[in-house]
CSV table of C-alpha atoms and ligand atoms in Angstrom, one decimal:
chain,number,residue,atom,x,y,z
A,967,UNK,CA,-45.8,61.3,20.5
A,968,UNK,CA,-43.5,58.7,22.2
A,969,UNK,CA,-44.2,57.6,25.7
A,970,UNK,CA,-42.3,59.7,27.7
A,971,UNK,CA,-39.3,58.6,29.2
A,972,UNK,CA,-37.1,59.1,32.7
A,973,UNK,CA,-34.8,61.5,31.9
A,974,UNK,CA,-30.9,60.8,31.7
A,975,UNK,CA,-29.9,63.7,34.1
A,976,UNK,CA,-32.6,65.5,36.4
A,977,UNK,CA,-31.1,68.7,37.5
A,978,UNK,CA,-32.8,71.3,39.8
A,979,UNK,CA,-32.0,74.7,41.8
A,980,UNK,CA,-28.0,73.3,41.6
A,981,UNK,CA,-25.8,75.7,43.2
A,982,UNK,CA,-21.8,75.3,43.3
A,983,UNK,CA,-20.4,77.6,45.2
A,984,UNK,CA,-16.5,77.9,46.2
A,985,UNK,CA,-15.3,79.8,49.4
A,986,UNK,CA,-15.8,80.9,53.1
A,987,UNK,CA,-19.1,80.1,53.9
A,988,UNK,CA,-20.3,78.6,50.5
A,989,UNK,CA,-23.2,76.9,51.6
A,990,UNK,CA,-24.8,80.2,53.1
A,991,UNK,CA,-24.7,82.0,50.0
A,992,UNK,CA,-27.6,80.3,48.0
A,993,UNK,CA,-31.2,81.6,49.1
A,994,UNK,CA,-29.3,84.7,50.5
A,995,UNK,CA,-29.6,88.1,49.6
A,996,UNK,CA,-26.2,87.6,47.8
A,997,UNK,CA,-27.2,85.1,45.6
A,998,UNK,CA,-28.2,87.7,42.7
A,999,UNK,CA,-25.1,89.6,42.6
A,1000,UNK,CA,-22.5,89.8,39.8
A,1001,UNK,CA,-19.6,87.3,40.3
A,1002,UNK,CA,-17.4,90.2,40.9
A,1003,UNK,CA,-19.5,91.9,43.7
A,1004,UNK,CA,-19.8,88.4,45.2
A,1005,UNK,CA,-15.9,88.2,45.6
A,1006,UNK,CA,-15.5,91.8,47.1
A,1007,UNK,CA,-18.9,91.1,50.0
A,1008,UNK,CA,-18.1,87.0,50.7
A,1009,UNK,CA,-14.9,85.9,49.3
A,1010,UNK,CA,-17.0,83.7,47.3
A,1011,UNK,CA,-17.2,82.5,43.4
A,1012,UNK,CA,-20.8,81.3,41.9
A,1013,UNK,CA,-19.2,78.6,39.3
A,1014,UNK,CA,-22.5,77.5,38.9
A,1015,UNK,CA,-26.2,79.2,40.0
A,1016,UNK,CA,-29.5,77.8,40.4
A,1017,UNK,CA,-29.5,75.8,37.1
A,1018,UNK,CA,-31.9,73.4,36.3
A,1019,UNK,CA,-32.5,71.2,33.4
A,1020,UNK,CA,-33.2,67.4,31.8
A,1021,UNK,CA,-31.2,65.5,29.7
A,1022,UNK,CA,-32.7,63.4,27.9
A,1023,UNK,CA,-32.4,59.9,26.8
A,1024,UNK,CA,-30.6,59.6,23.0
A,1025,UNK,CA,-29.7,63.2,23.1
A,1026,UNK,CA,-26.1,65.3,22.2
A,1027,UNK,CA,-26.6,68.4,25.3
A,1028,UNK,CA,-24.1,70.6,24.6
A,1029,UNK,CA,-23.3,72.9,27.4
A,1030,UNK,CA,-21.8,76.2,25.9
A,1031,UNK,CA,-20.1,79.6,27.5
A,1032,UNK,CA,-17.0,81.6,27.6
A,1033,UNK,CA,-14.1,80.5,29.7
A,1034,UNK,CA,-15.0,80.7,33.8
A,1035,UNK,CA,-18.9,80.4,32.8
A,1036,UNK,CA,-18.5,77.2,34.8
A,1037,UNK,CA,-19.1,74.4,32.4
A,1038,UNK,CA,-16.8,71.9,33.9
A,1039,UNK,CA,-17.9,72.7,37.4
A,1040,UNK,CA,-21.6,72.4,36.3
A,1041,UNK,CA,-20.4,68.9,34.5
A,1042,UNK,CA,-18.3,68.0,37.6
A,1043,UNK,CA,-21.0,67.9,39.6
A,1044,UNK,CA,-23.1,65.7,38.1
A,1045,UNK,CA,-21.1,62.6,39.1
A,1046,UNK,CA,-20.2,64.5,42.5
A,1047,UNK,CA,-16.6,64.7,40.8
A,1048,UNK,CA,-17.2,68.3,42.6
A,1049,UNK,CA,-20.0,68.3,45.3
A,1050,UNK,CA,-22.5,70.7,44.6
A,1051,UNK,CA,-23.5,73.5,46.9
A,1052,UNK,CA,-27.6,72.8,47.0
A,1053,UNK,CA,-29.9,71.5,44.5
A,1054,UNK,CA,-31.3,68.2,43.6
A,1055,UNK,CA,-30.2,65.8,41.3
A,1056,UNK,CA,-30.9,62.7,40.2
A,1057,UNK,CA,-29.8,60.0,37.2
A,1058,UNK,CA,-32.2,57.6,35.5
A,1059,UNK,CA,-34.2,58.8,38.3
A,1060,UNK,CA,-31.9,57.7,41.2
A,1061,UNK,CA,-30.9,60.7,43.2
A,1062,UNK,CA,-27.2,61.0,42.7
A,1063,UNK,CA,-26.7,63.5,46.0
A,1064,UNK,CA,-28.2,60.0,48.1
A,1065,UNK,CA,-25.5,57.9,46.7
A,1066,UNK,CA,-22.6,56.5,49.4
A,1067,UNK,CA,-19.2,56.0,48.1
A,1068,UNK,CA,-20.1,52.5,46.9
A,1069,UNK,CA,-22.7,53.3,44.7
A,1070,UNK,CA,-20.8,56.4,43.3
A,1071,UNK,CA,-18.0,54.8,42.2
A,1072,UNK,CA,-20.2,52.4,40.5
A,1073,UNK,CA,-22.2,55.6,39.1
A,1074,UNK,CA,-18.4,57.1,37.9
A,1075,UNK,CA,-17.4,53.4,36.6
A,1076,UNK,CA,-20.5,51.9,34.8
A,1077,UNK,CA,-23.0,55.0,34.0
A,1078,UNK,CA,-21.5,57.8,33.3
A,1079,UNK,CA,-18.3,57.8,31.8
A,1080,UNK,CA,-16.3,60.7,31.0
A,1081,UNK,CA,-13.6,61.7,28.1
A,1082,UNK,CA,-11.2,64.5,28.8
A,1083,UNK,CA,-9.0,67.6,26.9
A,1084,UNK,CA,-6.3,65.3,27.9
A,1085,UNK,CA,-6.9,61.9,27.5
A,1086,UNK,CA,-5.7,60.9,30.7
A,1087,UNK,CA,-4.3,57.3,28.9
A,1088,UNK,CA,-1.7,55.2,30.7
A,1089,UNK,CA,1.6,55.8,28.7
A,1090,UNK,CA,2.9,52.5,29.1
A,1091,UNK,CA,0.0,50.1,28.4
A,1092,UNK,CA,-0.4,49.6,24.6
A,1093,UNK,CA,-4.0,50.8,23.0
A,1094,UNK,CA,-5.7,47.9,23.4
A,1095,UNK,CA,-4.9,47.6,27.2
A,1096,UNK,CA,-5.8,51.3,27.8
A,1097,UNK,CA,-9.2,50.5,26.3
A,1098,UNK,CA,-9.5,47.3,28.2
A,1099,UNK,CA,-8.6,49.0,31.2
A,1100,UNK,CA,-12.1,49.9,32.4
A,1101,UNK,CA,-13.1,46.9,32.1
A,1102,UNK,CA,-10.3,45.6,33.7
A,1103,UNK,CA,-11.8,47.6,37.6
A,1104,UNK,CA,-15.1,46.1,36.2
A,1105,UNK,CA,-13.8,42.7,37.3
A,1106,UNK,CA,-14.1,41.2,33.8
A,1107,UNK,CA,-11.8,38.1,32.5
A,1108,UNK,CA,-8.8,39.2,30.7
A,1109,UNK,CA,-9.4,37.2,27.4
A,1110,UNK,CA,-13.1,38.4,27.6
A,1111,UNK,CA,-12.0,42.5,28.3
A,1112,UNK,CA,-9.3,42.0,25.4
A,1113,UNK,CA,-12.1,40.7,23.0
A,1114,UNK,CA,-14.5,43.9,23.8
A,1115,UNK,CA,-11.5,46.3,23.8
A,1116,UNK,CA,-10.2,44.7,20.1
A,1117,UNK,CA,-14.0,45.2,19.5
A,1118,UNK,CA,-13.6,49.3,20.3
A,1119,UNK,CA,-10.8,50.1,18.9
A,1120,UNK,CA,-11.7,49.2,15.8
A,1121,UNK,CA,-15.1,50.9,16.0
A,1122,UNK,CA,-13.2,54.0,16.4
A,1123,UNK,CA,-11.2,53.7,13.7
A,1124,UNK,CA,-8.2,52.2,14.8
A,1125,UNK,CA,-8.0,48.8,13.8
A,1126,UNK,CA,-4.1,48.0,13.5
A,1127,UNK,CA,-2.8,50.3,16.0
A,1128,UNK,CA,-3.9,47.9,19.0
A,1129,UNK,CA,-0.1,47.2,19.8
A,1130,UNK,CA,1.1,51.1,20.0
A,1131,UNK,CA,1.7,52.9,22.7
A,1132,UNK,CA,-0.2,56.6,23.6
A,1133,UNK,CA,3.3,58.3,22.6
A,1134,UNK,CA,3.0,57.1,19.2
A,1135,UNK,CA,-0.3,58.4,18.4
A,1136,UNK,CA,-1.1,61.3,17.3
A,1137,UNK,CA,-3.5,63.8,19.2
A,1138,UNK,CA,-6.7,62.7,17.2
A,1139,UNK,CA,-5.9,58.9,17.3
A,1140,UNK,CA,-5.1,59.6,21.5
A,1141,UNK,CA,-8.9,61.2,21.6
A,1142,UNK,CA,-10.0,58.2,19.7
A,1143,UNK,CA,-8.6,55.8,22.3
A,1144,UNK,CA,-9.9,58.1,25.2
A,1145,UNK,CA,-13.5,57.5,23.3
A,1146,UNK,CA,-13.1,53.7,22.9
A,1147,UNK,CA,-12.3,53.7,26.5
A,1148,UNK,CA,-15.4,55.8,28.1
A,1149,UNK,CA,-17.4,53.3,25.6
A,1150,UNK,CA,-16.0,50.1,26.7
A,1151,UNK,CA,-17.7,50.1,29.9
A,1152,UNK,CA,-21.2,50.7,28.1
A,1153,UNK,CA,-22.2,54.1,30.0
A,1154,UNK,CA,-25.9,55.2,29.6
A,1155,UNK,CA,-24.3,58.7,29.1
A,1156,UNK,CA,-21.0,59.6,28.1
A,1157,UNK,CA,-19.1,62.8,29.3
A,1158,UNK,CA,-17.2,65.2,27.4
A,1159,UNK,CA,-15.2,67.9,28.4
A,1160,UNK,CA,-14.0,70.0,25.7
A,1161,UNK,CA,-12.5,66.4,24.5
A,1162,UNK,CA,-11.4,68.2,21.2
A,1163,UNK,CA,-10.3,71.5,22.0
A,1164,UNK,CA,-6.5,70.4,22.0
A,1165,UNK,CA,-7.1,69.2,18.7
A,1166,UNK,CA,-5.9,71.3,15.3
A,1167,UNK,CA,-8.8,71.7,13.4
A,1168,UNK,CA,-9.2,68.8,10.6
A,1169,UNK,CA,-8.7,66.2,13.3
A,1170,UNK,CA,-11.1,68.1,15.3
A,1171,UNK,CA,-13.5,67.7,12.7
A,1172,UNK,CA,-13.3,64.2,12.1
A,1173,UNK,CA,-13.0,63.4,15.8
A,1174,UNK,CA,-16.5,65.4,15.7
A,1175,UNK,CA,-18.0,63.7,12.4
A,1176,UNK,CA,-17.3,60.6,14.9
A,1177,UNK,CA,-19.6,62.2,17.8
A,1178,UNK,CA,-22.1,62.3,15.3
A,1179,UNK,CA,-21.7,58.6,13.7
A,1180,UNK,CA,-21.8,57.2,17.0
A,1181,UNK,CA,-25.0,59.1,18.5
A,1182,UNK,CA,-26.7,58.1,15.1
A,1183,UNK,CA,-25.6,54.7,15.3
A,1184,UNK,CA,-25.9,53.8,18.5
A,1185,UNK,CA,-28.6,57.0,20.1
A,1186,UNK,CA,-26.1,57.0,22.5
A,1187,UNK,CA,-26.7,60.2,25.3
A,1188,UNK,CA,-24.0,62.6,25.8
A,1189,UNK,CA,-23.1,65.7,27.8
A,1190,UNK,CA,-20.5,68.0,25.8
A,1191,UNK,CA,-18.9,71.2,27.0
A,1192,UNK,CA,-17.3,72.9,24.3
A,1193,UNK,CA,-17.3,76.9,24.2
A,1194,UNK,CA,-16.7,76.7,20.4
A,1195,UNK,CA,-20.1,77.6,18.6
A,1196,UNK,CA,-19.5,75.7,15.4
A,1197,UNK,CA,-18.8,72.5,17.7
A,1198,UNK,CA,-22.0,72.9,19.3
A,1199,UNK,CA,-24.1,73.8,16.7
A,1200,UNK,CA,-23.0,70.4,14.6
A,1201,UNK,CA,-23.3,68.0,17.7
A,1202,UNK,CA,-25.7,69.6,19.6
A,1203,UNK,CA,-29.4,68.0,20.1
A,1204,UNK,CA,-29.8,70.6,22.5
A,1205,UNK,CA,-27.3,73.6,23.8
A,1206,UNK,CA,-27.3,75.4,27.6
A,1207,UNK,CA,-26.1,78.5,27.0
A,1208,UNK,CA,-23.9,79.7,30.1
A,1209,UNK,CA,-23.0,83.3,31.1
A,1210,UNK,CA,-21.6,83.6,35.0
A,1211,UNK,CA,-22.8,80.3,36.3
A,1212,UNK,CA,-26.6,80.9,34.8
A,1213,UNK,CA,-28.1,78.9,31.6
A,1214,UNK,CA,-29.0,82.1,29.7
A,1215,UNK,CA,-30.6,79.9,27.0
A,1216,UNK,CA,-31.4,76.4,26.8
A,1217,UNK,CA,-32.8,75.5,23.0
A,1218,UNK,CA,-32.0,74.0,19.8
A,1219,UNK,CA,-29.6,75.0,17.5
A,1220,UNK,CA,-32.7,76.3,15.3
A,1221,UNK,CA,-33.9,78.1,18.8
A,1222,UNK,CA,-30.8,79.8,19.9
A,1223,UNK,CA,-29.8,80.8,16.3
A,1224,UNK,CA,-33.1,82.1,15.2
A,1225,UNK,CA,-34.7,83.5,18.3
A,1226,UNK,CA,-31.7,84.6,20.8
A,1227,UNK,CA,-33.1,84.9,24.3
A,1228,UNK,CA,-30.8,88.3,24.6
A,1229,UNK,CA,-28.3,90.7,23.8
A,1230,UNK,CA,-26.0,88.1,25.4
A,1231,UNK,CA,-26.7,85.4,23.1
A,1232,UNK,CA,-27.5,87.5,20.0
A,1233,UNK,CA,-23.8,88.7,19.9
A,1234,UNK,CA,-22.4,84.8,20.5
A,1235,UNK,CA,-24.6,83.8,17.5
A,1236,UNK,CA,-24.1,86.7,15.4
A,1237,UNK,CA,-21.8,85.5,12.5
A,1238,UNK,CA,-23.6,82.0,12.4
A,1239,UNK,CA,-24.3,81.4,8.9
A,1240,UNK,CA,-28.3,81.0,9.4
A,1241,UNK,CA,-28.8,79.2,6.4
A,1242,UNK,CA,-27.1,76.0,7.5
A,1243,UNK,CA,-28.8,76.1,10.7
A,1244,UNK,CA,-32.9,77.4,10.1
A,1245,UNK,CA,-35.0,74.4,8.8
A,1246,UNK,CA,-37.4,74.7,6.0
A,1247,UNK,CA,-40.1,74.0,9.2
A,1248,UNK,CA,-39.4,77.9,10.4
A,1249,UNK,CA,-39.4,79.1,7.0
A,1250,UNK,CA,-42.5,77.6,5.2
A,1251,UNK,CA,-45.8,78.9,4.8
A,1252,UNK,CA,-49.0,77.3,4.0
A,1253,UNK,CA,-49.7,76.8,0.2
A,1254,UNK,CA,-51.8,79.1,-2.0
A,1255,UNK,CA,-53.7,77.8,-4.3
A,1256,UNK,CA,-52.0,75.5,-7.2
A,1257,UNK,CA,-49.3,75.5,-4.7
A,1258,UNK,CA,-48.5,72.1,-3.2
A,1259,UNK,CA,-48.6,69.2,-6.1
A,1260,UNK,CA,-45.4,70.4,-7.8
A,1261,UNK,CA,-42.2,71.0,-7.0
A,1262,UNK,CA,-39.6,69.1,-5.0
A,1263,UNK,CA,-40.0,67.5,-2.1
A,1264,UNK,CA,-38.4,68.8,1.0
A,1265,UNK,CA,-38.4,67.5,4.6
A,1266,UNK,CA,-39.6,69.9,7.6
A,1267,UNK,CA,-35.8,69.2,9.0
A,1268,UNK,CA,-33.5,70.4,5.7
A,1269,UNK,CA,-31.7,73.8,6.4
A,1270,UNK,CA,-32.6,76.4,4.2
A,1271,UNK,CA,-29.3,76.5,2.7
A,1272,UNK,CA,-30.6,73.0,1.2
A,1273,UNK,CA,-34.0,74.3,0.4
A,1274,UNK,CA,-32.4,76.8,-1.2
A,1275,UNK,CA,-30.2,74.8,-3.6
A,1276,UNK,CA,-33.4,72.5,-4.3
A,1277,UNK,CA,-35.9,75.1,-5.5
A,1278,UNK,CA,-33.3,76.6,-7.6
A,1279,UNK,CA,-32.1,73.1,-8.9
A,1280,UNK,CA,-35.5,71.8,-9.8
A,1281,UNK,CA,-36.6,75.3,-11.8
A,1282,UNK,CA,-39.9,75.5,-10.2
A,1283,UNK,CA,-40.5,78.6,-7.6
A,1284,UNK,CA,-42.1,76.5,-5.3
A,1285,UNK,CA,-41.2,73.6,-3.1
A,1286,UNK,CA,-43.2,71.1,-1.1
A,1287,UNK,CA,-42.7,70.0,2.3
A,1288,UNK,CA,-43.5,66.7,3.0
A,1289,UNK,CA,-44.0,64.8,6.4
A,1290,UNK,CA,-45.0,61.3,6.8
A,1291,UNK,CA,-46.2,61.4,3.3
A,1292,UNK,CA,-48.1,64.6,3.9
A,1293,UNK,CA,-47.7,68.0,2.8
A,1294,UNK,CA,-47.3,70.7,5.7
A,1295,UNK,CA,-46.0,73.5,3.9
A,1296,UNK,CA,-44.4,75.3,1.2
A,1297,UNK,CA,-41.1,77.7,0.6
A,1298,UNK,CA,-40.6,79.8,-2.0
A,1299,UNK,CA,-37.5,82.3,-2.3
A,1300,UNK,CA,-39.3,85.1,-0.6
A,1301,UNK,CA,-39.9,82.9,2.5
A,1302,UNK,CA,-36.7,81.2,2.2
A,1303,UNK,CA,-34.8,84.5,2.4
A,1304,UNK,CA,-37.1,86.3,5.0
A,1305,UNK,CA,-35.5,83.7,7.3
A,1306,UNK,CA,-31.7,84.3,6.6
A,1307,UNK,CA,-32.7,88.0,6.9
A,1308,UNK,CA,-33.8,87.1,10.2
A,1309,UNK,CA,-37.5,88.8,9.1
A,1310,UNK,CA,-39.1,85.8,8.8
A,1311,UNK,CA,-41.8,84.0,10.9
A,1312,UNK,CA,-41.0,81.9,14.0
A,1313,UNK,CA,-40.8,78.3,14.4
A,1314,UNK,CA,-43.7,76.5,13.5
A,1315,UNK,CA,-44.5,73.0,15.1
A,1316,UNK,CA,-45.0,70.0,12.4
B,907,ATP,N1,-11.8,74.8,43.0
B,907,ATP,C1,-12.2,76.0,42.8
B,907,ATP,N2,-12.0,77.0,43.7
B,907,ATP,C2,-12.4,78.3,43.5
B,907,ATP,N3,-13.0,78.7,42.3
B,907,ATP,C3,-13.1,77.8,41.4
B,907,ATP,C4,-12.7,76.4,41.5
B,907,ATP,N4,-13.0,75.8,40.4
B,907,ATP,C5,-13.5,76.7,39.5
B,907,ATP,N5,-13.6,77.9,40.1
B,907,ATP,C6,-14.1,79.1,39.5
B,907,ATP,O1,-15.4,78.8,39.1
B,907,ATP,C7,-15.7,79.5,37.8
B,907,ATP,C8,-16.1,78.5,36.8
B,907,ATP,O2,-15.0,77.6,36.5
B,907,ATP,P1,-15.2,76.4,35.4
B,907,ATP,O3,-13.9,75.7,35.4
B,907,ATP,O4,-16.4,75.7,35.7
B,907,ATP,O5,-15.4,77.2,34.1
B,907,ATP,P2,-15.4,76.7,32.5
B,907,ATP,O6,-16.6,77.3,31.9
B,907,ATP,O7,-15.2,75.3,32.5
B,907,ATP,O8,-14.1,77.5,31.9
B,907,ATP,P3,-13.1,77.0,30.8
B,907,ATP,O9,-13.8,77.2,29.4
B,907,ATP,O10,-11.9,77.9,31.0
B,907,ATP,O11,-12.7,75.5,31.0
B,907,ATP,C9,-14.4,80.2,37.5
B,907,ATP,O12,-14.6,81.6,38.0
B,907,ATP,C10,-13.4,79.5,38.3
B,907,ATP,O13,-12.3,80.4,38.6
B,908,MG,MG1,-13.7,74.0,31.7
């Protein structure tokens, strides 16, 4: 085990309540009722209710839900874009609801930088002076910000474009420029909400597949609403579930595909092709024996989808999975399937 580490985002008991009287309604004996009821008795909406959660250092937290679940409300507030209602909340351990204007805009600037549905570029600076614009309210030189900002833009792909204008992009190179922007000020966690959804669906993928490069490459952490499950089942290290303000679920992809926490979740997951998300570490079993010195080789983190395609590759029933040059387990079809069923055991810890 690592040592552990400060969490990114330490969020406890938040509350965001809009309306008469919003600060009353947390601890009261309308804080349980259905967003509707809450309406008709206080005039009141719940975006967000008693959540609490980490997010940790390196990680992709996806926060999922339906339309109104409150995702950008619950995002909002963790740079006190919204003030929340009650709760605590801290980043890297520094309690963000303490913070005075100074050290806010500092937070908004420098720590946690967000990327919107809308890029929110300057139409008339070219994209090398929109990416450079960060930098520029961080007080650095201009031939120094221009340097970094020709760095960026190249690193998201758009190396040659520096001298165009937002209007002459299309939607996917405009995302890219919102990207290189929230990176050029070297945030410790990037914000994202629903930075793709305007997207049509190739660029959104590629715009995606650059999510992924740049948490691999860099472990950089990242908050990402999205309320398509596909998005956040391919970014996500982790994924809040949200249903009327609430985290219903708060797992893995593996966790909220393969054990749904209720009928809620179940339905949202229910046409997820399981193969592509269940690891070979839920599926295997122990070895019999002559299992476990033949076969291929299969780390505890391939889908079954892959262990599938091995085992009936390779010709041999069985297949191996190896950790740290260890075995830990085998799958065989039986086991393999049991899991896409959904009859198979529950996740084992390698
Ligand atoms: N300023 C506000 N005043 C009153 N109610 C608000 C305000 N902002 C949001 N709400 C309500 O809070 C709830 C959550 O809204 P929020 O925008 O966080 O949802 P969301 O999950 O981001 O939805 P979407 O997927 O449509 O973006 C909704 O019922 C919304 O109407
Ligand atoms: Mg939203």
């Amino acid at each position: 085990m690592s040592e552990p580490t400060t969490p990114v985002f330490s969020v406890r008991d938040l509350w965001k309540v809009f309306g008469p009287g919003a600060d009353r309604i947390p601890g009261s004996e309308h804080a349980a009722l259905p967003s509707t009821e809450l309406r008709e008795r206080t005039g009141c909406t719940a975006a967000v209710r008693n959540v609490s959660f980490d997010v940790d250092k390196g990680e992709v937290f996806v926060v999922m839900g339906l339309s109104g679940s409150g995702k950008s409300t619950l995002v909002r507030c963790l740079t006190r874009l919204i003030e929340p209602t009650s709760g605590t909340l801290a980043i890297d351990g520094e309690d963000v609801l303490a913070m005075d204007r100074t050290r806010l805009r500092e937070l908004r600037r420098h720590r946690a930088a967000m990327v919107f549905q809308h890029f929110g570029l300057l139409p008339h600076r070219t994209v090398l002076d929109n990416v450079a614009y960060g930098l520029e309210i961080q007080g650095l030189g201009k031939a120094e910000r221009r340097a970094r900002a020709a760095e960026l833009v190249e690193k998201v792909g758009l190396g040659g474009l520096e001298d165009r204008r937002p209007a002459q992009l299309s939607g996917g190179q405009q995302q890219r420029v919102g990207l290189a922007r929230a990176l050029a000020v070297d945030p410790s966690v990037l914000l994202f909400d629903e930075p793709f959804s305007a997207l049509d669906p190739l660029i959104r993928r590629e715009m995606q597949d650059e999510v992924v490069r740049l948490h691999r490459e860099e472990g950089r952490t990242m908050v990402f609403i999205t309320h398509d499950l596909s998005e956040a089942l391919r970014l996500g290290t982790r994924i809040a579930l949200m249903r009327d303000g609430e985290i219903v679920q708060l797992g893995t992809p593996e966790e909220i595909v393969g054990s749904p926490a209720d009928d809620y979740v179940r339905a949202f997951v229910r046409d997820v092709p399981r193969e592509q998300v269940l690891t070979v570490a839920t599926a295997m079993r122990p070895p019999s024996a002559g299992e476990g010195d033949h076969g291929p080789a299969l780390r505890p983190e391939a889908t079954v989808s892959e262990a599938i395609e091995a085992v009936a590759r390779s010709g041999d029933p069985v297949a191996r999975v190896m950790k740290d040059g260890r075995l830990v387990g085998v799958v065989d079809h039986a086991c393999l399937l049991d899991v896409v069923a959904g009859t198979g055991a529950q996740a084992v810890t390698v």
